[in-house]
GROMACS .gro file of C-alpha atoms in nm:
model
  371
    1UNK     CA    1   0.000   0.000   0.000
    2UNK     CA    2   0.099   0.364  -0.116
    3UNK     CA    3   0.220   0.542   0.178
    4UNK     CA    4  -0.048   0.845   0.349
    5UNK     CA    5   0.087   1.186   0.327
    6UNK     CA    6   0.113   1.319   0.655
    7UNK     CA    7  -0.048   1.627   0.727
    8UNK     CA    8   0.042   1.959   0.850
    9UNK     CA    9  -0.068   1.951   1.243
   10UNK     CA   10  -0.096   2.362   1.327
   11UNK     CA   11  -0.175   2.216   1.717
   12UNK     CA   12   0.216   2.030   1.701
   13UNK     CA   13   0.380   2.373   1.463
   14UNK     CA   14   0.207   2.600   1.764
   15UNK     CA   15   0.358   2.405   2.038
   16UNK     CA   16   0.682   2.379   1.847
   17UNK     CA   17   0.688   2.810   1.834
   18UNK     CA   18   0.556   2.805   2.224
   19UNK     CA   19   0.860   2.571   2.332
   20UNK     CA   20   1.117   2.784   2.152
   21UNK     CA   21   0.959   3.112   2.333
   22UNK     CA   22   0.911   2.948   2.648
   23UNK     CA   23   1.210   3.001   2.913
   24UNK     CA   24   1.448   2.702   2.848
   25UNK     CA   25   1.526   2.688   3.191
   26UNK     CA   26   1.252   2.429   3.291
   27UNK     CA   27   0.942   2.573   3.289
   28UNK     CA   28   0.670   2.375   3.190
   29UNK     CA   29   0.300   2.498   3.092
   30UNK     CA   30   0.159   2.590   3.478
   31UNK     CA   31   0.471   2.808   3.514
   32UNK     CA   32   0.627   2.546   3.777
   33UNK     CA   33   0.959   2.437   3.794
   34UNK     CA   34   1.030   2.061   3.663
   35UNK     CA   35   1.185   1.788   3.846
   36UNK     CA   36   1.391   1.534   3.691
   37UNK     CA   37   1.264   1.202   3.670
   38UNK     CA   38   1.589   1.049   3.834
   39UNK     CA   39   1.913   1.234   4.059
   40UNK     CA   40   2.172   1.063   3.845
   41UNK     CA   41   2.469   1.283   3.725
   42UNK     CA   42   2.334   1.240   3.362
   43UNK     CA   43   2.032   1.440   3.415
   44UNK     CA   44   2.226   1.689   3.599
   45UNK     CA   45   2.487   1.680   3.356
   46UNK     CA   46   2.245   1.710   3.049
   47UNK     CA   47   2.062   1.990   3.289
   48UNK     CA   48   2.404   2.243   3.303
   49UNK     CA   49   2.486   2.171   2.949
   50UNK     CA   50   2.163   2.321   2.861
   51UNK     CA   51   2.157   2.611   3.110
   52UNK     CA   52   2.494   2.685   2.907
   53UNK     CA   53   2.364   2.683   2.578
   54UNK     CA   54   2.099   2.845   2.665
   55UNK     CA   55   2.315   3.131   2.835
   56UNK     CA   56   2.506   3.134   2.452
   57UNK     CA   57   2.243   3.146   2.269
   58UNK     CA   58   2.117   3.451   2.446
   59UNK     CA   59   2.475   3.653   2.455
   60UNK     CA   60   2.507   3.617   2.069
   61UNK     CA   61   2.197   3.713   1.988
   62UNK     CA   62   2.215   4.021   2.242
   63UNK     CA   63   2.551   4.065   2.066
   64UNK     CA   64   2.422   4.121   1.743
   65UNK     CA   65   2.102   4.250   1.781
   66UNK     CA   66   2.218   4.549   1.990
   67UNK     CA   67   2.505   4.620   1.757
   68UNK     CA   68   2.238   4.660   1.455
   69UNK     CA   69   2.078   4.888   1.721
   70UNK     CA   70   2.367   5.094   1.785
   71UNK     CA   71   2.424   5.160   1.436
   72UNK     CA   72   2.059   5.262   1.406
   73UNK     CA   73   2.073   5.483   1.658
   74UNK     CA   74   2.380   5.664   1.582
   75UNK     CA   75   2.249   5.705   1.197
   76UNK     CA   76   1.896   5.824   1.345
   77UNK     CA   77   2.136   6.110   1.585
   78UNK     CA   78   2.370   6.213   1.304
   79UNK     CA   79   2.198   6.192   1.034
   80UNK     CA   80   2.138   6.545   0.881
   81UNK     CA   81   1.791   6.499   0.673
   82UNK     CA   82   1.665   6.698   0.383
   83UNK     CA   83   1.797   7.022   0.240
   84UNK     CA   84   1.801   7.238   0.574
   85UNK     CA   85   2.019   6.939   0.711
   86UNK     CA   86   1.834   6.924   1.032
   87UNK     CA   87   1.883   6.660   1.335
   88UNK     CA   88   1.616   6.450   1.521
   89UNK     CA   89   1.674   6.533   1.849
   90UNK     CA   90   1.379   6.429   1.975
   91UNK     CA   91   1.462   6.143   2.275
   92UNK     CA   92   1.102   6.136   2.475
   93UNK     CA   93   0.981   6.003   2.136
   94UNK     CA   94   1.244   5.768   2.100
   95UNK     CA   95   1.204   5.644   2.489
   96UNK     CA   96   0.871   5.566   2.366
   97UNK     CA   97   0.900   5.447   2.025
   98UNK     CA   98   1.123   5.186   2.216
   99UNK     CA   99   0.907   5.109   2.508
  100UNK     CA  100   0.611   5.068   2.246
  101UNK     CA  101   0.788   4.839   2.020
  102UNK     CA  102   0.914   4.618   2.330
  103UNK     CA  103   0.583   4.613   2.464
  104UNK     CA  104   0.427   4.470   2.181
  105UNK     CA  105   0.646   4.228   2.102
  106UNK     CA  106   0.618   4.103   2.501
  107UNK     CA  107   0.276   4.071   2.493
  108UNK     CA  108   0.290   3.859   2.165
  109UNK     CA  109   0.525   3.635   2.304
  110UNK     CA  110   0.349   3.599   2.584
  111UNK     CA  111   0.034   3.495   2.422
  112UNK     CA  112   0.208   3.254   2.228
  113UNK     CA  113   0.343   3.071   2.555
  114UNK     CA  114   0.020   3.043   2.737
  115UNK     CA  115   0.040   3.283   2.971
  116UNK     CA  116  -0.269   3.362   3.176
  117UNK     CA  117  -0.140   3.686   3.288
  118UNK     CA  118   0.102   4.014   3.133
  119UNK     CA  119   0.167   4.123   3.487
  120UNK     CA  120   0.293   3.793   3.653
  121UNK     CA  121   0.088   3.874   3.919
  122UNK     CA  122   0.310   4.103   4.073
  123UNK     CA  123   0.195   4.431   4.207
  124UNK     CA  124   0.170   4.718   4.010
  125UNK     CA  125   0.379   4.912   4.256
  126UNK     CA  126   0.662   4.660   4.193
  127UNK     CA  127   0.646   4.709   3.811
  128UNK     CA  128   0.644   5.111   3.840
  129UNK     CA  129   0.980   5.102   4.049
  130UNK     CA  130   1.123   4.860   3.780
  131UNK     CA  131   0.995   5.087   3.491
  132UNK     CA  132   1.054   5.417   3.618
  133UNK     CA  133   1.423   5.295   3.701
  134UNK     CA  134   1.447   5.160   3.361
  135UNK     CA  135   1.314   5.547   3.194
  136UNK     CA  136   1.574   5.715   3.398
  137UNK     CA  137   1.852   5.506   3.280
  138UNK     CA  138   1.759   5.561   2.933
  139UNK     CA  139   1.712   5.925   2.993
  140UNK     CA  140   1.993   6.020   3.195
  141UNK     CA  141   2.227   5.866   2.943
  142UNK     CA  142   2.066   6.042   2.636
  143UNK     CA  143   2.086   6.410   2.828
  144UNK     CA  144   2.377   6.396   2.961
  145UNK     CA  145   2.530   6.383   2.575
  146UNK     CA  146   2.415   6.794   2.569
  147UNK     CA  147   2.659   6.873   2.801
  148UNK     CA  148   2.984   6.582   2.770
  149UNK     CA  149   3.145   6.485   2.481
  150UNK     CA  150   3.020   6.092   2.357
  151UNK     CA  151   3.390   5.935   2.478
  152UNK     CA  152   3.310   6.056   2.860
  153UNK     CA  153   2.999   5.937   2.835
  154UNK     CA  154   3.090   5.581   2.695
  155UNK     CA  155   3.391   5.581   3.000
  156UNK     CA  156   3.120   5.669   3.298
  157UNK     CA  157   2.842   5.432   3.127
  158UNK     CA  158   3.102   5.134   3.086
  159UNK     CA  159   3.116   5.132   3.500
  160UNK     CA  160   2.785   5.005   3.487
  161UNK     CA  161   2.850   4.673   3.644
  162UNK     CA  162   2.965   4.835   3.925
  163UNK     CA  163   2.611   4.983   4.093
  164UNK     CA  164   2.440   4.678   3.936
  165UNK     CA  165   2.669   4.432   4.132
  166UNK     CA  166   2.586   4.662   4.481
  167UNK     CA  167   2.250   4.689   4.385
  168UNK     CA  168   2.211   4.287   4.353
  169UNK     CA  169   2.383   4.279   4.707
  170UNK     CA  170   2.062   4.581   4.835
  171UNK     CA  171   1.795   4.418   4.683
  172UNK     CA  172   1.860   4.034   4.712
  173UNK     CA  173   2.040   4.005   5.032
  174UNK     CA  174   2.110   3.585   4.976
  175UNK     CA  175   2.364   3.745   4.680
  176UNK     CA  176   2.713   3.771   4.795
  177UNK     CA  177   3.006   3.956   4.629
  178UNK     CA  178   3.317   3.697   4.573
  179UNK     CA  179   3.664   3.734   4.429
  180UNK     CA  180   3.593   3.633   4.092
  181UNK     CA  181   3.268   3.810   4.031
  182UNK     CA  182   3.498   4.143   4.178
  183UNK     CA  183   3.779   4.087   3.962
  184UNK     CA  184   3.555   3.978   3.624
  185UNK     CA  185   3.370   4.341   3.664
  186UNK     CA  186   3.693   4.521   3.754
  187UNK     CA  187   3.850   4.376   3.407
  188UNK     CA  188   3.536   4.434   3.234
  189UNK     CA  189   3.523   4.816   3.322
  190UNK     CA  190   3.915   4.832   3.280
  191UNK     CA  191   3.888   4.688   2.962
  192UNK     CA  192   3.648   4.930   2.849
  193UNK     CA  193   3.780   5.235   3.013
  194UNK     CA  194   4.144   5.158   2.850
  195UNK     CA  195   3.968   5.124   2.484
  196UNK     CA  196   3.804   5.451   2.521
  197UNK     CA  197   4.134   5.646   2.638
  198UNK     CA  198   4.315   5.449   2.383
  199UNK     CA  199   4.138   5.585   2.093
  200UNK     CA  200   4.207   5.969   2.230
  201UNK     CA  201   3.912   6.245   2.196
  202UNK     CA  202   3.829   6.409   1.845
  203UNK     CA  203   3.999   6.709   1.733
  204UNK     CA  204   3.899   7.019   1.930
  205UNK     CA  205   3.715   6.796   2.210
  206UNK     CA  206   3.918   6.816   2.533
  207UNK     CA  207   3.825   6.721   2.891
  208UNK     CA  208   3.797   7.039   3.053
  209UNK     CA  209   3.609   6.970   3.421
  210UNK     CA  210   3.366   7.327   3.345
  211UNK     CA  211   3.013   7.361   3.494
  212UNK     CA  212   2.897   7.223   3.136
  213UNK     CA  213   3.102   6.917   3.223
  214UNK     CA  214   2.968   6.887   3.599
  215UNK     CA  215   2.592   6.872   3.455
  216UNK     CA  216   2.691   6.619   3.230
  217UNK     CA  217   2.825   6.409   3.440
  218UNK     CA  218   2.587   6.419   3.706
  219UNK     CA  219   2.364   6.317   3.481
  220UNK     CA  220   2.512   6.001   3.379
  221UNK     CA  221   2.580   5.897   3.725
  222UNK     CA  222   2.195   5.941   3.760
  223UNK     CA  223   2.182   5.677   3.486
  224UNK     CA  224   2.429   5.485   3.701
  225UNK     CA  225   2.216   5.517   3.987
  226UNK     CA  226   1.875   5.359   3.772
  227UNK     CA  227   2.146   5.116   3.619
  228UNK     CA  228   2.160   5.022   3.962
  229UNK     CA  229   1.803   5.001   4.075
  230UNK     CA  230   1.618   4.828   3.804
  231UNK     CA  231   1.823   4.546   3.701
  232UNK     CA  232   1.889   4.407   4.053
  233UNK     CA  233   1.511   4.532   4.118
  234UNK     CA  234   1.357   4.263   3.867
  235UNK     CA  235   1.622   4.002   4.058
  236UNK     CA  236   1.384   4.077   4.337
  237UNK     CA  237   1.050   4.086   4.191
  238UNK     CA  238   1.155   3.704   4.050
  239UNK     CA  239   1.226   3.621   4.393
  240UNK     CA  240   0.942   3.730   4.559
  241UNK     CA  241   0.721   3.588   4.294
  242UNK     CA  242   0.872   3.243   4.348
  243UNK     CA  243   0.835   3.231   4.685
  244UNK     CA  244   0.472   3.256   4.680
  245UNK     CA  245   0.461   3.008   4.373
  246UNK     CA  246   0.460   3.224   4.087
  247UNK     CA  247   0.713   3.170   3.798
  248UNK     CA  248   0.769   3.534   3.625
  249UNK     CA  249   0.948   3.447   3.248
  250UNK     CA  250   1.193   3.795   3.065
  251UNK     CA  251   0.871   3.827   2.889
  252UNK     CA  252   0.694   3.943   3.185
  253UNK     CA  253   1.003   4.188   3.282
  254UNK     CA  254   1.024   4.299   2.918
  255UNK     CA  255   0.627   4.397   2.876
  256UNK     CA  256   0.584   4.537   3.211
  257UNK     CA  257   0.921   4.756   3.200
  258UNK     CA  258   0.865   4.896   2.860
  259UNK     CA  259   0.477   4.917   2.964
  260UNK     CA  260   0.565   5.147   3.258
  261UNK     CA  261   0.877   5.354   3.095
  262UNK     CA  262   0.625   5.433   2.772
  263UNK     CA  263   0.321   5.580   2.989
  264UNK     CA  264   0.600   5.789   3.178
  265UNK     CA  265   0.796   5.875   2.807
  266UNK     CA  266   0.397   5.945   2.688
  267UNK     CA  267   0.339   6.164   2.984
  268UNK     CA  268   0.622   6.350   2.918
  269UNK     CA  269   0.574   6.400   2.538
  270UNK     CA  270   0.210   6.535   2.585
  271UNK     CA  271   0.357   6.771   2.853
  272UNK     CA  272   0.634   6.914   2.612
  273UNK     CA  273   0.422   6.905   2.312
  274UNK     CA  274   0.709   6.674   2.140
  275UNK     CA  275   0.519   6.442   1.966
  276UNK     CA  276   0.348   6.704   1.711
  277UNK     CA  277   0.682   6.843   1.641
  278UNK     CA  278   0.828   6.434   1.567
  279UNK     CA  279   0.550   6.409   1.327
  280UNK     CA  280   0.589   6.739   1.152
  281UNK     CA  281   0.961   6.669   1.104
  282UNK     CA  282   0.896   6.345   0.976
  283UNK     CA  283   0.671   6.492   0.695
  284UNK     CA  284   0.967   6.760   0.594
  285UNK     CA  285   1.210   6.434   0.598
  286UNK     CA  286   1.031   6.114   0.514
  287UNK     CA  287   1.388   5.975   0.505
  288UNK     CA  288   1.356   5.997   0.836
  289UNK     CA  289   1.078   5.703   0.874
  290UNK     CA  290   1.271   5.420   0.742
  291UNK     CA  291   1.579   5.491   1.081
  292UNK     CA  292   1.283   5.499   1.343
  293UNK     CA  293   1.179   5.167   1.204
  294UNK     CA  294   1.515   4.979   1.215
  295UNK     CA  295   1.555   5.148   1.577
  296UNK     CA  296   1.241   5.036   1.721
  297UNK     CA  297   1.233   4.690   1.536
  298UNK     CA  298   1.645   4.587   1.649
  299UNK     CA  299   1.556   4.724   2.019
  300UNK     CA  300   1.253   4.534   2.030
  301UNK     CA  301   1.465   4.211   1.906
  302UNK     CA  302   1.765   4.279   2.133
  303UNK     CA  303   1.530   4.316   2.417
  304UNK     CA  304   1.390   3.966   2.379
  305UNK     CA  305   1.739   3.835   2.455
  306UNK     CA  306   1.813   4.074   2.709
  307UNK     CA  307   1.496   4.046   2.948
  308UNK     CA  308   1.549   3.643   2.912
  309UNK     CA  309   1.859   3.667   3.015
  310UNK     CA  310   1.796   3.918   3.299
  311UNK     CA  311   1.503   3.633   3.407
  312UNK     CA  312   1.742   3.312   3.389
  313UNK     CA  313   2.071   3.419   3.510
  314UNK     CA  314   2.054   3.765   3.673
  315UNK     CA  315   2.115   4.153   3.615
  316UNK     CA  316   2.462   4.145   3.666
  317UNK     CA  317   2.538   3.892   3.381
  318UNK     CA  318   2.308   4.055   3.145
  319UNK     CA  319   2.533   4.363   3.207
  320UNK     CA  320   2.874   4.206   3.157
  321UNK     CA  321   2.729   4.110   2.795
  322UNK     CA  322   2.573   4.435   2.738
  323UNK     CA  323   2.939   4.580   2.809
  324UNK     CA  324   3.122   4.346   2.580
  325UNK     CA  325   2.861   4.459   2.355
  326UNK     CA  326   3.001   4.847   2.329
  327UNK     CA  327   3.327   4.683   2.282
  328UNK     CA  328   3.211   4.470   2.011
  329UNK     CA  329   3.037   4.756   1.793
  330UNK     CA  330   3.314   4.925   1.840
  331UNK     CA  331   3.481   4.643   1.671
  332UNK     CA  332   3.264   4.638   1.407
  333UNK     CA  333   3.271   5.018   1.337
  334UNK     CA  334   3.670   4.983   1.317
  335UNK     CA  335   3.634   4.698   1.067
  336UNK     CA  336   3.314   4.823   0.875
  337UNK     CA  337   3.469   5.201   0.866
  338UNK     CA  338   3.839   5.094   0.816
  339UNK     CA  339   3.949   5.240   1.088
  340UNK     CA  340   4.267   5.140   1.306
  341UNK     CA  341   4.320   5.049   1.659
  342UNK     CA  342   4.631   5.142   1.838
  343UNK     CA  343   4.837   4.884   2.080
  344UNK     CA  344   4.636   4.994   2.372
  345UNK     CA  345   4.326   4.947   2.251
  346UNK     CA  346   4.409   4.625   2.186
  347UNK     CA  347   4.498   4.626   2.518
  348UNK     CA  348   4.167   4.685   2.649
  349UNK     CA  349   3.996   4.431   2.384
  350UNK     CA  350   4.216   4.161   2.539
  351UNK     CA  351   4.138   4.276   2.879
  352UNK     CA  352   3.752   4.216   2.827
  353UNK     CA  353   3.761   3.883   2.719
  354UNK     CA  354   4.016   3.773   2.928
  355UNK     CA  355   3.732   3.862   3.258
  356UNK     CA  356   3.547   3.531   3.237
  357UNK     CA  357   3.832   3.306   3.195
  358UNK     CA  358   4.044   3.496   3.470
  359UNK     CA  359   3.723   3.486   3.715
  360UNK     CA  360   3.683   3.116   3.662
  361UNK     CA  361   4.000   3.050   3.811
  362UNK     CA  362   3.936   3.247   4.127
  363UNK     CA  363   3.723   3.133   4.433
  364UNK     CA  364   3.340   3.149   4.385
  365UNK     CA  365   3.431   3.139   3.975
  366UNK     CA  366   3.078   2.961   3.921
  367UNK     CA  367   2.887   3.184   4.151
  368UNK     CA  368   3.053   3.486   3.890
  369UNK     CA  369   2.922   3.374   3.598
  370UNK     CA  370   2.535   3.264   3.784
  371UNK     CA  371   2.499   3.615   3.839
   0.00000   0.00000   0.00000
């Protein structure tokens, strides 16, 4: 007998989509943690080889996505657009051109995965701390480029791991600080910090410590300070949620984040009257249209990888990837651009990657890369 076709099952292709968008870190459909049928050392073996490629999968794909992002960005900022050669400097909107895109693409996910509820069940108090932190940081950063030049902001912002690894320590008091995860973020900011000086200021752009300066950088420790706050802040709301039974997944942190920092960006557009002027500057430059699109579509990808990464292994690795992210679209730009390094950038490049490795070898080297 001739063979039956088989046929195209849309019950087993929407359960294959819902697995890949579930968290891979053994959640099953009621949001419970699963046991292993048996304590051998396979099953914990298969277990962490998962949990690691899990952790690479997410890295890369924050690596990449983010440096599309970056380039977006920078072409939306510098661009000059039609013949008066004007700039979009217009950052509420972008806040919540961001925090819109995210938000959607959350709450799709999250449909797709079964969940009963876009909040988690977590208070909405909870969420508003998260997402106002989250605005600021954003924010902070964006204004404090009026008044520094962009390789003083980069060195302040590349500290970042810095409050995040105190704020862990505030906010989830069963986190301790060991050797390795000191020394990893120590060579991580070094690293950074080393790259930056390396490459020297443009022409005509010194580091003169003036009241313009001050502003500036009060403002990006500001953006330290939220750095600080809603990263370790979600670390709690995940461990308050689980102690009552409740498993919150990175899609609940990414919709309810982005939910909170767009009605706070909205609020703020309405109050400056910002959006009218966005949408009569995209009318003069309808060249314009096609940036915001690749900006809001590669944040709202990155951001998949970066609030399942902040829900399965913590704030302070998420940050550590985010930093060797700068580094790497640097990287790019140098290669893309043809533009060269000198010996101590390369310096600093070596530096960054050599963090994990070195903090492996020191005590509480696992505990480092957990968190």
């Amino acid at each position: 007998l001739k063979p039956s076709r088989p046929k195209f099952c849309w019950t087993s292709a929407f359960s294959s989509v819902r697995e890949l968008l579930l968290p891979a870190m053994g959640s099953d459909k009621s949001g419970k943690d699963k046991k292993p049928n048996g304590t051998n050392g396979t099953t914990a073996e298969a277990g962490k080889g998962n949990d690691t490629s899990m952790l690479i999968f997410l890295m890369v794909g924050v690596w990449v996505t983010f440096t599309v992002f970056g380039w977006a960005t920078e072409a939306l900022t510098s661009t000059p657009y039609g013949e008066k050669e004007e700039k979009f400097s217009f950052t509420w909107s972008l806040v919540l051109l961001q925090s819109v895109g995210n938000a959607f693409v959350a709450a799709i996910c999250l449909l797709m995965t079964g969940s009963k509820s876009l909040t988690g069940g977590v208070p909405p108090l909870d969420w508003i701390i998260a997402g106002g932190a989250y605005l600021g940081a954003h924010k902070f950063g964006l204004l404090s480029l009026h008044y520094i030049i962009f390789p003083m902001q980069v060195l302040v912002k590349s500290c970042k791991a810095i409050p995040v690894m105190f704020g862990e320590v505030i906010f989830e008091h069963h986190v301790k600080l060991t050797l390795a995860k000191i020394v990893s973020v120590a060579m991580l900011c070094a690293g950074v910090v080393t790259f930056t000086f390396g490459k020297g200021s443009k022409k005509g752009e010194a580091f003169e410590l003036d009241d313009k300066m001050i502003k500036g950088l009060c403002f990006v420790l500001l953006a330290l300070f939220c750095d600080g706050v809603y990263g370790p802040y979600q670390n709690k709301i995940k461990t308050k949620a689980k102690a009552v039974g409740v498993s919150i997944t990175g899609y609940h942190n990414m919709f309810n984040m982005n939910l909170w920092q767009g009605v706070f960006a909205l609020g703020f557009c309405l109050y400056s009257g910002e959006l009218p002027k966005v949408m009569e500057f995209v009318t003069r430059n309808p060249a314009v249209f096609t940036d915001l699109v690749k900006f809001g579509v590669a944040m709202a990808m990155g951001n998949i990888f970066i609030f399942q990464m902040q829900s399965s292994f913590g704030a302070l690795t998420v940050t550590k990837t985010t930093t060797v992210r700068k580094l790497i679209s640097v990287l790019f730009s140098v290669y893309y651009f043809g533009h060269s390094l000198q010996p101590m950038q390369w310096a600093g490049v070596a530096m960054v990657f050599a963090s994990e490795p070195v903090a492996k070898l020191l005590p509480g080297g696992d505990k480092a890369k957990a968190h």
